[in-house]
CSV table of C-alpha atoms in Angstrom, one decimal:
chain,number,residue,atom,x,y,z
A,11,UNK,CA,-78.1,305.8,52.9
A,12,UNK,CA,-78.1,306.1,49.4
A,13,UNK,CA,-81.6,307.0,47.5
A,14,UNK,CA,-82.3,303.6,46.3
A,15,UNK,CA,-81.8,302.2,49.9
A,16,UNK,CA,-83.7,305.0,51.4
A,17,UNK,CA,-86.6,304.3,48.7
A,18,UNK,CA,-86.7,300.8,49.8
A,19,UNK,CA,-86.6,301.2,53.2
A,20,UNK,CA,-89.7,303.9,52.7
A,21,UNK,CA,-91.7,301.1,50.9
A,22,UNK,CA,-90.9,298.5,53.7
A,23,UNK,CA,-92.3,301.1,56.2
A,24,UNK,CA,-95.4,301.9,53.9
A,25,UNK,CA,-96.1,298.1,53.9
A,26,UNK,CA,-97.1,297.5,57.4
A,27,UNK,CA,-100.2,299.9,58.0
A,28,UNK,CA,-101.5,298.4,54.7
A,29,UNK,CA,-101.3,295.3,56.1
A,30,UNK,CA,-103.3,295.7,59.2
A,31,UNK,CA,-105.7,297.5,57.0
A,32,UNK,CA,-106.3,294.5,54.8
A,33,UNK,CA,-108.1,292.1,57.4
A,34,UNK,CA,-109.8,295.2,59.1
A,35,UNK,CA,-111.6,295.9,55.7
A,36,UNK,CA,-111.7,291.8,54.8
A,37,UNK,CA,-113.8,290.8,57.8
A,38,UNK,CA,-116.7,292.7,57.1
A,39,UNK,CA,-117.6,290.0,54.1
A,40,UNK,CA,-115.7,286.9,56.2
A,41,UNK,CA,-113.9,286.5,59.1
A,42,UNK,CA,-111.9,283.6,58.8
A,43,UNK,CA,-109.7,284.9,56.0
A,44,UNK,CA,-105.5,285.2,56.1
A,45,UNK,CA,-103.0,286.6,53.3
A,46,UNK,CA,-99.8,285.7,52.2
A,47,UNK,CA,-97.8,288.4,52.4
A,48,UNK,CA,-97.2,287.9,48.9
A,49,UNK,CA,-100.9,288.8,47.9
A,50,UNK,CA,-101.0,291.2,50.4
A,51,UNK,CA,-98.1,293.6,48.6
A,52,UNK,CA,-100.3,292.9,45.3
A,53,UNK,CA,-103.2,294.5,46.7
A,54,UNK,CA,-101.5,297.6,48.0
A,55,UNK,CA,-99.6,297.8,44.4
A,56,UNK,CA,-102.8,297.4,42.9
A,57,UNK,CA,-104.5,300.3,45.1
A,58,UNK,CA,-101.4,302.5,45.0
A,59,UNK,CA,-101.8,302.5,40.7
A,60,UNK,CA,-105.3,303.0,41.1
A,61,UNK,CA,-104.9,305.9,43.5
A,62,UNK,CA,-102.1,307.4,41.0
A,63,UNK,CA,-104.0,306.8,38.1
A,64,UNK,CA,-107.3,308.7,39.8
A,65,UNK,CA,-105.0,311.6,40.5
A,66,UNK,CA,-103.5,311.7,36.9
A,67,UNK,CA,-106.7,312.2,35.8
A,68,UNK,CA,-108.3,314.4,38.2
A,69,UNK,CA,-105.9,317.6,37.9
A,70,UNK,CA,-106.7,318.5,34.6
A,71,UNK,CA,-109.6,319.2,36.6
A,72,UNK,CA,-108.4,320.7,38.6
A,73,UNK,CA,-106.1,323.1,36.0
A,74,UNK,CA,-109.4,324.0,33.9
A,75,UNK,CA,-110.9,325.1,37.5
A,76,UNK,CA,-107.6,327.5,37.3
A,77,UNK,CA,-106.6,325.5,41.0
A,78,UNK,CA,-103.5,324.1,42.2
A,79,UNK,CA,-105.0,321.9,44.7
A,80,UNK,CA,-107.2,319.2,43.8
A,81,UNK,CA,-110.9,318.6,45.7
A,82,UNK,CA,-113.6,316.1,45.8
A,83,UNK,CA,-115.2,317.5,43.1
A,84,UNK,CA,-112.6,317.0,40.4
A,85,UNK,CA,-112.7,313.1,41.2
């Protein structure tokens, strides 16, 4: 399997805890709610950028702090 296919097949993988995690989260506010699957790989691009971005910006933090790791307290 070449790196592109292996990347792919990675993603695929990936996508099915987020989507079990999307209603679990969702019915706390209503119950009755379903997503395409569509709007559900939108959310989990949307949190995955988000995620990335946080991290970005919290090892410089982490750097100053003369750490490799980042902690809670960076965020």
């Amino acid at each position: 399997m070449d790196r592109l296919g292996w990347l792919d097949w990675h993603m695929r993988r990936m996508e099915l805890p987020f989507q079990s995690l999307v209603p679990e989260i969702t019915q706390d506010f209503k119950t009755d709610l379903m997503f395409q699957s569509h709007a559900v790989l939108a959310l989990q691009e949307a949190a995955e950028a988000y995620l990335v971005g946080l991290f970005k910006d919290t090892n410089p933090c982490a750097i100053y702090a003369k750490r490799v790791t980042i902690m809670p307290k960076d965020i």
